[in-house]
Coordinates of C-alpha atoms and ligand atoms in Angstrom, one line a residue:
X1 CA 6.7 11.6 -26.2
X2 CA 5.8 9.7 -29.4
X3 CA 3.4 6.7 -29.6
X4 CA 6.3 4.2 -30.1
X5 CA 5.6 2.6 -26.7
X6 CA 7.7 -0.6 -26.7
X7 CA 8.8 -1.5 -23.3
X8 CA 12.4 -2.1 -22.2
X9 CA 11.7 -5.9 -22.2
X10 CA 10.4 -6.2 -25.8
X11 CA 12.9 -9.1 -26.7
X12 CA 12.7 -11.2 -29.8
X13 CA 13.1 -14.8 -28.9
X14 CA 12.0 -17.8 -31.1
X15 CA 10.7 -19.6 -28.0
X16 CA 8.0 -16.9 -27.7
X17 CA 6.4 -17.7 -31.0
X18 CA 4.3 -20.7 -32.0
X19 CA 1.6 -21.8 -34.5
X20 CA -2.1 -21.2 -34.0
X21 CA -4.3 -24.1 -32.9
X22 CA -5.3 -25.7 -36.2
X23 CA -7.6 -28.5 -35.1
X24 CA -9.4 -29.9 -32.0
X25 CA -7.1 -31.2 -29.3
X26 CA -7.2 -32.8 -25.8
X27 CA -4.9 -32.6 -22.8
X28 CA -4.9 -32.8 -19.0
X29 CA -4.9 -29.1 -18.5
X30 CA -5.6 -26.2 -20.9
X31 CA -4.0 -22.9 -19.8
X32 CA -5.5 -19.8 -21.4
X33 CA -3.0 -17.0 -21.5
X34 CA 0.7 -17.1 -21.8
X35 CA 1.9 -14.4 -19.5
X36 CA 3.8 -15.0 -16.2
X37 CA 0.7 -16.5 -14.6
X38 CA -0.2 -18.9 -17.4
X39 CA 3.3 -20.0 -18.3
X40 CA 4.3 -20.6 -14.7
X41 CA 1.1 -22.6 -14.2
X42 CA 1.8 -24.7 -17.3
X43 CA 5.5 -25.2 -16.3
X44 CA 4.7 -26.4 -12.8
X45 CA 2.0 -28.8 -14.1
X46 CA 4.3 -30.1 -16.9
X47 CA 7.0 -30.6 -14.3
X48 CA 4.5 -32.8 -12.5
X49 CA 3.9 -34.9 -15.5
X50 CA 0.7 -33.3 -16.8
X51 CA 0.1 -32.9 -20.5
X52 CA -0.6 -29.1 -20.9
X53 CA -1.7 -27.0 -23.8
X54 CA -1.2 -23.2 -23.6
X55 CA -3.4 -20.9 -25.8
X56 CA -2.5 -17.2 -26.3
X57 CA -4.3 -14.6 -28.4
X58 CA -1.1 -12.7 -29.3
X59 CA 1.5 -13.7 -31.9
X60 CA 4.0 -14.4 -29.1
X61 CA 3.7 -15.4 -25.5
X62 CA 4.5 -12.9 -22.6
X63 CA 3.4 -10.0 -24.9
X64 CA 0.6 -8.9 -22.6
X65 CA 1.0 -6.9 -19.4
X66 CA 4.0 -9.1 -18.6
X67 CA 5.9 -7.3 -21.3
X68 CA 4.8 -3.9 -19.8
X69 CA 5.9 -4.6 -16.2
X70 CA 8.8 -3.0 -14.4
X71 CA 9.5 -6.4 -12.8
X72 CA 9.9 -5.5 -9.1
X73 CA 9.8 -8.8 -7.2
X74 CA 8.4 -7.7 -3.9
X75 CA 6.8 -9.2 -0.8
X76 CA 6.0 -5.7 0.6
X77 CA 2.4 -5.1 -0.6
X78 CA 1.7 -2.2 -2.9
X79 CA -1.6 -1.5 -1.1
X80 CA 0.2 -1.6 2.3
X81 CA 0.0 -4.1 5.1
X82 CA -2.0 -1.6 7.2
X83 CA -4.8 -1.7 4.7
X84 CA -4.8 -5.5 4.3
X85 CA -4.7 -6.1 8.0
X86 CA -7.5 -3.6 8.6
X87 CA -9.8 -5.4 6.0
X88 CA -8.7 -9.0 6.3
X89 CA -6.9 -9.3 9.7
X90 CA -3.4 -9.9 10.8
X91 CA -3.2 -13.6 10.0
X92 CA -4.1 -13.0 6.3
X93 CA -1.6 -10.1 6.2
X94 CA 1.1 -12.5 7.4
X95 CA 0.1 -15.2 5.0
X96 CA 0.2 -12.7 2.1
X97 CA 3.7 -11.6 3.0
X98 CA 4.9 -15.2 3.2
X99 CA 3.2 -16.2 -0.1
X100 CA 4.8 -13.3 -2.0
X101 CA 8.2 -14.1 -0.5
X102 CA 7.7 -17.7 -1.5
X103 CA 6.9 -16.6 -5.1
X104 CA 10.2 -14.7 -5.2
X105 CA 12.0 -17.8 -4.0
X106 CA 10.2 -19.9 -6.6
X107 CA 11.3 -17.7 -9.4
X108 CA 14.9 -17.9 -8.1
X109 CA 14.6 -21.7 -7.8
X110 CA 13.2 -22.1 -11.3
X111 CA 15.9 -19.8 -12.8
X112 CA 18.6 -21.8 -11.1
X113 CA 17.2 -25.3 -11.9
X114 CA 16.5 -24.4 -15.5
X115 CA 19.7 -22.5 -15.8
X116 CA 17.9 -19.4 -17.0
X117 CA 20.1 -16.3 -17.4
X118 CA 17.5 -13.7 -16.5
X119 CA 19.4 -11.2 -14.3
X120 CA 17.6 -12.5 -11.2
X121 CA 19.2 -10.9 -8.2
X122 CA 18.0 -10.6 -4.6
X123 CA 18.0 -6.9 -3.5
X124 CA 16.5 -4.8 -0.8
X125 CA 13.1 -2.9 -1.1
X126 CA 12.7 0.6 0.3
X127 CA 9.5 2.5 1.1
X128 CA 10.1 6.3 1.5
X129 CA 7.7 9.2 2.1
X130 CA 6.4 11.2 -0.9
X131 CA 4.8 14.6 -1.0
X132 CA 2.1 13.2 1.3
X133 CA 4.5 13.3 4.3
X134 CA 5.6 10.6 6.8
X135 CA 2.2 9.4 8.1
X136 CA 2.0 6.3 5.9
X137 CA 5.6 5.3 6.8
X138 CA 4.9 5.7 10.5
X139 CA 1.7 3.7 10.2
X140 CA 3.4 0.9 8.2
X141 CA 6.2 0.8 10.8
X142 CA 3.7 0.1 13.5
X143 CA 1.8 -2.5 11.5
X144 CA 5.0 -4.4 10.3
X145 CA 6.2 -4.5 13.9
X146 CA 2.9 -5.9 15.1
X147 CA 2.9 -8.5 12.3
X148 CA 6.6 -9.5 13.1
X149 CA 7.7 -8.9 9.5
X150 CA 11.4 -8.2 8.8
X151 CA 12.2 -4.5 8.1
X152 CA 14.5 -1.8 9.3
X153 CA 13.9 2.0 9.7
X154 CA 16.8 3.7 8.2
X155 CA 17.9 6.7 6.0
X156 CA 17.7 6.8 2.2
X157 CA 19.9 9.2 0.2
X158 CA 19.3 9.7 -3.6
X159 CA 22.2 10.2 -5.9
X160 CA 21.3 13.9 -6.1
X161 CA 21.7 14.4 -2.4
X162 CA 18.0 14.4 -1.2
X163 CA 17.6 12.2 1.8
X164 CA 14.7 10.9 3.9
X165 CA 13.7 8.2 6.3
X166 CA 12.7 4.9 4.7
X167 CA 11.7 1.4 5.7
X168 CA 14.1 -1.2 4.2
X169 CA 12.9 -4.7 3.5
X170 CA 15.2 -7.7 2.8
X171 CA 14.7 -10.5 0.3
X172 CA 13.1 -8.6 -2.6
X173 CA 14.5 -9.2 -6.1
X174 CA 14.6 -8.0 -9.6
X175 CA 14.9 -9.9 -12.9
X176 CA 14.4 -9.7 -16.7
X177 CA 10.9 -11.1 -17.1
X178 CA 11.0 -11.9 -20.8
X179 CA 14.4 -13.7 -20.7
X180 CA 12.8 -15.7 -17.8
X181 CA 9.5 -16.5 -19.6
X182 CA 11.1 -17.3 -23.0
X183 CA 13.1 -19.9 -21.3
X184 CA 10.1 -21.1 -19.4
X185 CA 8.2 -21.6 -22.7
X186 CA 11.1 -23.7 -23.9
X187 CA 11.1 -25.7 -20.6
X188 CA 7.3 -26.4 -21.0
X189 CA 7.9 -27.7 -24.5
X190 CA 10.8 -29.8 -23.3
X191 CA 8.4 -31.5 -20.9
X192 CA 5.9 -32.4 -23.6
X193 CA 3.7 -29.2 -23.3
X194 CA 2.3 -27.5 -26.4
X195 CA 1.9 -23.8 -26.9
X196 CA -0.3 -22.1 -29.5
X197 CA -0.2 -18.4 -30.2
X198 CA -2.6 -16.3 -32.4
X199 CA -5.4 -18.3 -30.8
X200 CA -8.2 -16.3 -29.2
X201 CA -10.3 -18.2 -26.7
X202 CA -14.0 -17.2 -26.5
X203 CA -15.6 -19.7 -24.2
X204 CA -14.7 -21.9 -21.3
X205 CA -17.2 -24.5 -20.1
X206 CA -16.4 -26.3 -17.0
X207 CA -17.2 -30.0 -16.4
X208 CA -15.5 -33.4 -16.8
X209 CA -14.0 -32.7 -19.2
X210 CA -13.9 -28.9 -19.6
X211 CA -14.4 -27.5 -23.1
X212 CA -12.3 -24.5 -24.3
X213 CA -13.6 -23.0 -27.6
X214 CA -11.6 -20.6 -29.8
X215 CA -12.7 -17.8 -32.0
X216 CA -12.0 -20.1 -35.0
X217 CA -14.3 -22.8 -33.6
X218 CA -11.6 -25.2 -32.5
X219 CA -12.1 -27.0 -29.2
X220 CA -9.7 -28.2 -26.6
X221 CA -11.1 -30.8 -24.2
X222 CA -9.2 -31.0 -20.9
X223 CA -9.4 -32.3 -17.4
X224 CA -9.1 -28.8 -16.1
X225 CA -8.9 -25.3 -17.6
X226 CA -7.0 -22.3 -16.1
X227 CA -8.0 -18.8 -17.2
X228 CA -4.8 -16.7 -16.9
X229 CA -5.7 -13.9 -19.3
X230 CA -4.8 -11.1 -16.8
X231 CA -8.4 -9.7 -16.9
X232 CA -10.7 -12.7 -17.5
X233 CA -13.0 -12.5 -20.5
X234 CA -15.8 -14.6 -19.0
X235 CA -16.1 -13.5 -15.4
X236 CA -19.5 -12.0 -16.1
X237 CA -20.7 -9.5 -13.5
X238 CA -19.2 -11.6 -10.7
X239 CA -15.5 -10.9 -11.4
X240 CA -16.0 -7.5 -12.9
X241 CA -17.4 -6.1 -9.7
X242 CA -14.3 -7.3 -7.9
X243 CA -11.5 -5.8 -10.0
X244 CA -10.9 -2.2 -11.2
X245 CA -8.7 -1.5 -14.2
X246 CA -6.0 1.2 -13.8
X247 CA -3.4 2.4 -16.3
X248 CA 0.1 2.9 -15.1
X249 CA 3.2 4.5 -16.9
X250 CA 6.9 3.7 -17.0
X251 CA 10.0 5.3 -18.5
X252 CA 13.6 3.8 -18.8
X253 CA 16.2 6.5 -18.6
X254 CA 20.0 6.0 -19.1
X255 CA 22.1 6.6 -16.1
X256 CA 25.9 6.1 -15.7
X257 CA 26.7 2.5 -14.9
X258 CA 26.6 1.8 -11.2
X259 CA 25.5 5.3 -10.3
X260 CA 22.2 4.4 -8.7
X261 CA 23.0 1.2 -6.8
X262 CA 20.8 -1.8 -7.1
X263 CA 17.4 -2.2 -5.3
X264 CA 13.7 -1.4 -5.4
X265 CA 12.2 1.9 -4.2
X266 CA 8.7 3.2 -3.9
X267 CA 7.2 6.3 -2.3
X268 CA 4.0 6.5 -0.2
X269 CA 2.0 8.8 -2.6
X270 CA -1.3 7.7 -4.1
X271 CA -0.6 6.9 -6.9
X272 CA 2.9 6.2 -5.9
X273 CA 6.3 6.3 -7.8
X274 CA 8.2 3.0 -8.2
X275 CA 11.8 2.8 -9.2
X276 CA 14.4 0.2 -10.0
X277 CA 17.6 -0.2 -12.0
X278 CA 18.1 -2.6 -14.9
X279 CA 21.8 -3.1 -15.3
X280 CA 23.2 -2.4 -18.8
X281 CA 24.9 -5.4 -20.5
X282 CA 28.6 -6.0 -20.5
X283 CA 30.6 -3.4 -22.4
X284 CA 27.9 -0.7 -22.0
X285 CA 28.4 2.5 -20.0
X286 CA 24.8 2.9 -18.9
X287 CA 22.2 1.2 -16.7
X288 CA 18.6 2.0 -17.1
X289 CA 16.7 3.7 -14.3
X290 CA 13.1 2.5 -14.6
X291 CA 10.6 4.9 -13.0
X292 CA 6.8 4.1 -12.9
X293 CA 3.7 5.8 -11.6
X294 CA 1.1 8.4 -12.7
X295 CA -1.8 5.7 -12.5
X296 CA -5.3 6.6 -13.4
X297 CA -8.5 4.6 -14.1
X298 CA -8.2 3.2 -17.6
X299 CA -9.9 5.3 -20.2
X300 CA -10.4 8.1 -17.8
X301 CA -7.5 10.5 -18.7
X302 CA -6.6 12.4 -21.8
X303 CA -3.1 13.6 -20.9
X304 CA -1.0 10.4 -21.3
X305 CA 2.0 12.1 -23.0
X306 CA 2.3 14.6 -20.0
X307 CA 2.3 11.7 -17.6
X308 CA 5.5 10.3 -19.0
X309 CA 7.0 13.8 -18.9
X310 CA 6.1 14.1 -15.2
X311 CA 7.9 10.8 -14.5
X312 CA 11.0 12.0 -16.3
X313 CA 10.9 15.3 -14.3
X314 CA 10.5 13.4 -11.0
X315 CA 13.5 11.3 -11.8
X316 CA 15.6 14.3 -12.9
X317 CA 15.0 16.0 -9.5
X318 CA 16.4 13.0 -7.6
X319 CA 19.0 11.7 -10.0
X320 CA 21.0 14.5 -11.7
X321 CA 22.9 12.1 -13.9
X322 CA 19.7 10.9 -15.6
X323 CA 20.1 11.1 -19.4
X324 CA 18.2 10.0 -22.5
X325 CA 14.8 8.4 -22.1
X326 CA 15.3 5.2 -24.1
X327 CA 11.8 3.6 -23.5
X328 CA 8.4 4.8 -22.4
X329 CA 5.4 2.6 -22.1
X330 CA 2.2 2.0 -20.2
X331 CA 0.0 -0.9 -19.2
X332 CA -2.8 -2.0 -16.9
X333 CA -3.1 -3.3 -13.4
X334 CA -6.2 -4.7 -11.9
X335 CA -6.9 -3.7 -8.4
X336 CA -9.0 -5.7 -5.9
X337 CA -10.6 -4.2 -2.7
X338 CA -8.1 -5.8 -0.3
X339 CA -5.0 -5.7 -2.7
X340 CA -4.7 -9.5 -3.0
X341 CA -5.2 -11.5 -6.2
X342 CA -8.4 -13.5 -7.0
X343 CA -6.9 -17.0 -7.5
X344 CA -8.6 -20.3 -7.4
X345 CA -11.8 -22.0 -8.6
X346 CA -14.0 -20.0 -11.0
X347 CA -17.5 -21.5 -10.2
X348 CA -19.3 -19.2 -12.7
X349 CA -17.5 -21.2 -15.5
X350 CA -18.4 -24.6 -14.0
X351 CA -16.4 -27.3 -12.3
X352 CA -12.6 -27.8 -12.9
X353 CA -12.1 -24.2 -14.1
X354 CA -9.6 -22.0 -12.3
X355 CA -8.7 -18.3 -12.6
X356 CA -5.7 -16.1 -11.8
X357 CA -6.5 -12.4 -11.8
X358 CA -6.6 -9.2 -9.7
X359 CA -2.8 -8.6 -9.8
X360 CA -3.1 -5.4 -7.8
X361 CA 0.1 -4.1 -9.3
X362 CA 2.0 -7.1 -8.1
X363 CA 1.4 -9.5 -11.0
X364 CA 5.0 -10.9 -11.0
X365 CA 4.5 -12.4 -7.6
X366 CA 0.7 -12.9 -7.8
X367 CA 1.2 -14.6 -11.1
X368 CA 3.8 -16.9 -9.6
X369 CA 2.1 -17.7 -6.3
X370 CA -1.2 -18.0 -8.2
X371 CA 0.4 -20.6 -10.5
X372 CA 1.6 -22.6 -7.5
X373 CA -1.8 -22.4 -5.8
X374 CA -3.8 -23.3 -8.9
X375 CA -1.3 -26.1 -9.9
X376 CA -1.8 -27.6 -6.4
X377 CA -5.6 -27.3 -6.7
X378 CA -5.5 -29.1 -10.1
X379 CA -3.3 -31.8 -8.7
X380 CA -5.5 -32.3 -5.7
X381 CA -2.9 -31.1 -3.2
X382 CA -3.9 -29.1 -0.1
X383 CA -2.7 -25.5 -0.2
X384 CA -3.4 -23.2 2.8
X385 CA -3.6 -20.1 0.6
X386 CA -6.8 -21.3 -1.0
X387 CA -9.0 -19.3 1.3
X388 CA -6.7 -16.3 1.4
X389 CA -6.9 -15.8 -2.4
X390 CA -10.3 -17.4 -3.1
X391 CA -12.0 -15.5 -6.0
X392 CA -15.4 -16.1 -4.3
X393 CA -14.3 -14.4 -1.1
X394 CA -16.4 -11.5 0.3
X395 CA -14.5 -8.6 2.0
X396 CA -17.2 -6.7 3.9
X397 CA -14.7 -4.4 5.5
X398 CA -13.6 -3.2 2.0
X399 CA -17.2 -2.8 0.8
X400 CA -16.9 1.0 0.5
X401 CA -13.8 0.7 -1.9
X402 CA -15.7 -1.9 -4.0
X403 CA -18.8 0.2 -4.2
X404 CA -16.8 3.3 -5.2
X405 CA -15.1 1.4 -8.1
X406 CA -18.4 -0.1 -9.3
X407 CA -20.3 3.3 -9.1
X408 CA -17.4 4.7 -11.2
X409 CA -17.8 1.9 -13.8
X410 CA -21.6 2.5 -14.0
X411 CA -21.0 6.3 -14.3
X412 CA -19.1 5.7 -17.5
X413 CA -22.3 4.7 -19.3
X414 CA -23.4 8.4 -19.1
X415 CA -21.1 8.9 -22.2
X416 CA -24.1 7.6 -24.2
X417 CA -25.9 10.9 -23.3
X418 CA -23.2 13.4 -24.2
X419 CA -22.1 14.9 -27.5
X420 CA -18.9 13.7 -29.4
X421 CA -15.4 15.0 -28.9
X422 CA -15.6 16.7 -32.3
X423 CA -18.4 17.1 -34.9
X424 CA -16.7 15.1 -37.8
X425 CA -13.5 13.6 -39.2
X426 CA -12.4 16.9 -40.8
X427 CA -11.8 18.2 -37.2
X428 CA -9.4 15.3 -36.4
X429 CA -5.7 16.0 -37.0
X430 CA -3.6 13.2 -38.8
X431 CA -2.4 10.5 -36.3
X432 CA -5.3 11.1 -33.9
X433 CA -8.7 9.7 -33.1
X434 CA -11.9 11.2 -31.6
X435 CA -15.4 10.1 -30.8
X436 CA -18.1 11.5 -33.0
X437 CA -21.9 11.3 -32.3
X438 CA -24.0 10.0 -35.1
X439 CA -27.8 10.0 -34.2
X440 CA -28.3 7.8 -31.2
X441 CA -24.9 6.1 -31.3
X442 CA -21.2 7.1 -31.3
X443 CA -18.4 6.4 -33.6
X444 CA -14.6 6.0 -32.9
X445 CA -13.0 7.8 -35.8
X446 CA -9.2 7.5 -36.5
X447 CA -7.3 9.5 -39.1
X448 CA -3.8 8.0 -39.8
X449 CA -0.7 10.1 -40.7
X450 CA -1.6 10.0 -44.4
X451 CA -5.2 11.2 -43.8
X452 CA -6.8 7.8 -44.3
X453 CA -9.9 7.6 -42.0
X454 CA -11.1 4.4 -40.2
X455 CA -14.6 4.7 -38.7
X456 CA -15.6 2.2 -36.1
X457 CA -18.4 1.7 -33.6
X458 CA -17.4 3.3 -30.3
X459 CA -19.4 0.6 -28.5
X460 CA -17.1 -1.7 -26.5
X461 CA -18.0 -5.3 -27.5
X462 CA -17.7 -6.5 -23.9
X463 CA -20.6 -4.8 -22.1
X464 CA -21.5 -1.8 -24.2
X465 CA -19.5 1.1 -22.6
X466 CA -18.1 3.7 -25.1
X467 CA -14.4 3.7 -25.7
X468 CA -12.2 6.8 -25.5
X469 CA -9.2 7.9 -27.5
X470 CA -5.8 7.5 -25.8
X471 CA -3.4 10.0 -27.5
X472 CA -0.3 8.5 -25.7
X473 CA -0.5 5.1 -27.3
X474 CA -3.0 5.8 -30.2
X475 CA -5.5 3.3 -28.8
X476 CA -9.1 3.2 -27.9
X477 CA -9.6 2.4 -24.2
X478 CA -12.7 1.3 -22.4
X479 CA -13.3 3.2 -19.2
X480 CA -15.5 0.4 -17.7
X481 CA -13.4 -2.8 -17.3
X482 CA -10.2 -2.1 -19.2
X483 CA -10.6 -3.5 -22.7
X484 CA -8.2 -1.8 -25.2
X485 CA -8.2 -1.7 -29.0
X486 CA -5.7 -0.5 -31.6
X487 CA -6.5 2.7 -33.5
X488 CA -8.0 0.5 -36.2
X489 CA -10.1 -1.5 -33.8
X490 CA -8.1 -4.7 -33.1
X491 CA -8.6 -6.0 -29.6
X492 CA -5.3 -5.6 -27.6
X493 CA -6.6 -6.4 -24.1
X494 CA -9.6 -8.1 -22.7
X495 CA -12.1 -8.7 -21.2
X496 CA -13.4 -8.1 -24.7
X497 CA -12.5 -11.0 -27.0
X498 CA -13.6 -9.2 -30.2
X499 CA -12.5 -6.1 -32.1
X500 CA -14.4 -2.9 -32.4
X501 CA -17.0 -3.3 -35.2
X502 CA -16.5 -1.4 -38.4
X503 CA -19.2 1.3 -38.8
X504 CA -21.5 1.2 -41.8
Ligands
FAD601 C1 3.8 -0.3 -16.1 C2 3.6 -1.6 -15.3 C3 4.5 -1.8 -14.2 C4 4.3 -3.0 -13.5 N1 5.2 -3.3 -12.5 C5 5.1 -4.4 -11.8 C6 6.1 -4.7 -10.9 O1 7.1 -4.0 -10.7 N2 6.0 -5.9 -10.1 C7 4.9 -6.7 -10.3 O2 4.8 -7.7 -9.6 N3 3.9 -6.4 -11.2 C8 4.0 -5.3 -11.9 N4 3.1 -5.0 -12.9 C9 2.0 -5.9 -13.0 C10 2.4 -7.1 -13.8 O3 3.2 -6.8 -14.9 C11 1.2 -7.8 -14.4 O4 0.2 -8.0 -13.4 C12 1.5 -9.2 -14.9 O5 2.5 -9.2 -15.9 C13 0.3 -9.9 -15.4 O6 0.6 -11.2 -15.8 P1 -0.5 -12.1 -16.4 O7 0.2 -13.4 -16.8 O8 -1.6 -12.2 -15.4 O9 -1.1 -11.4 -17.6 P2 -0.5 -11.0 -19.1 O10 1.0 -10.9 -19.1 O11 -1.3 -9.9 -19.6 O12 -0.9 -12.4 -19.9 C14 -2.2 -12.7 -20.2 C15 -2.1 -13.3 -21.6 O13 -3.4 -13.8 -21.9 C16 -3.6 -13.6 -23.3 N5 -5.0 -13.5 -23.5 C17 -5.9 -12.5 -23.1 N6 -7.1 -12.8 -23.5 C18 -7.1 -14.0 -24.2 C19 -8.1 -14.8 -24.8 N7 -9.3 -14.4 -24.9 N8 -7.7 -15.9 -25.4 C20 -6.3 -16.3 -25.4 N9 -5.4 -15.6 -24.8 C21 -5.7 -14.4 -24.2 C22 -2.8 -12.3 -23.6 O14 -2.5 -12.3 -25.0 C23 -1.7 -12.4 -22.7 O15 -0.5 -12.9 -23.3 C24 3.2 -3.8 -13.7 C25 2.3 -3.6 -14.7 C26 2.5 -2.5 -15.5 C27 1.6 -2.2 -16.6
FES602 S1 -14.5 -3.5 -20.9 FE1 -16.4 -3.9 -20.2 S2 -17.7 -2.6 -21.3 FE2 -15.7 -2.3 -22.2

């Protein structure tokens, strides 16, 4: 597969673009990050009469992980209800189910009230056994029954004839996330909100007021600040020990219109496959079957192109009518130890600063329920989910998972002791990058298709890990906390807020 990894949602819409912040400004609430979490927060606050300013680092909003999603709207938890109940108890598991379901309803309500044509449709979700066998399905059946959550054990038959048991869940949904968020950006502006793109935020200082400072030295003073940057850039060691960055892959394959039905499907493997259909527009003969999976820790794999190939093969075995692969892409998810987001006050930034992170692969619903929760906290309204999602929570029962993730991050620093991938730029083929040792340090060397060489420091500006080459997307990825950079060093994803440095 080539490195043109635009997702199926990469839609041009004027509402997504804006001017950079050109001077100092003030508002009631400054929202940093214009993905689903940030735009929904800004929209809910603007709807409640607050003056909001949204700042986003990219040239257009919703161009972060929200554009890389597969947009399943699910209340069934990716990390399973059995896991959550075992580490946080049954009451938290029930509250989590209810809150994700409320998030789906909120997206539906906003789409209706703002008249957004975003293909929102309620569908069933289905969990089926993978190569790991039926144990997870059986375990989940017991847990869901105990929790009193709605589901049905039934049979699932793929278009190719394979069939298996599955658990079917009502009231899931699917939508087109970028049609939805472009309209939400317009609705924010219609309520007096202001959006600035191409504006990187470097510092957030809590207080009354909060001060948000951009890379160009502009300041926004605000009654409250919300950090909705997916992976926060200023969480220090506190947040980074609580989230682990994983890369996940997706392909969109043409299938004859109507041949796959409509719904959401996932298997029980780890990592699991997740599947949905995006209907083709009127007059087209095809739908898109979107298949995702093949997750690994960010920066810790070198076989990205083969991962897309394996997803296509997996789909082909189950859906014989699967045709051309129209899109392939990847992106990151940030896992927490219990599988629930970290949403609420960010005390390490000072008072009146809030954060929405730790999507755990469910960022559509976490971003939406997080927006509702944070908007309530900013407005001084009680919200019973505050303790469920508190970023300061401790989860002793999940300590082993947390420890494993943190030992993994620390282990990545041993890259400082090893040699380079190659000895010098002459060993790098055009269109590729490699890490080269020079004395005590390492260089990230990229040779473009015309043979032009860019030599960068391989040291991640965030906390000093060494980046690794990602041949699938032609990027430099940091294996510690998920920062990503273009081949020529531009920061694409935080927590880093700066680019890779040019080498001398
Ligand atoms: C392949 C894939 C499939 C997925 N499938 C699903 C799914 O089916 N269902 C689901 O619920 N979730 C899914 N997810 C997860 C979901 O897409 C994400 O969790 C969600 O989009 C994150 O939204 P966000 O608003 O938190 O972050 P983002 O959309 O990444 O938005 C953050 C914004 O902050 C901006 N920003 C970052 N740093 C700064 C800074 N310093 N200053 C200013 N702005 C900054 C970025 O430019 C970006 O626009 C999937 C993810 C991937 C990668
Ligand atoms: S992302 Fe933290 S060191 Fe690179």
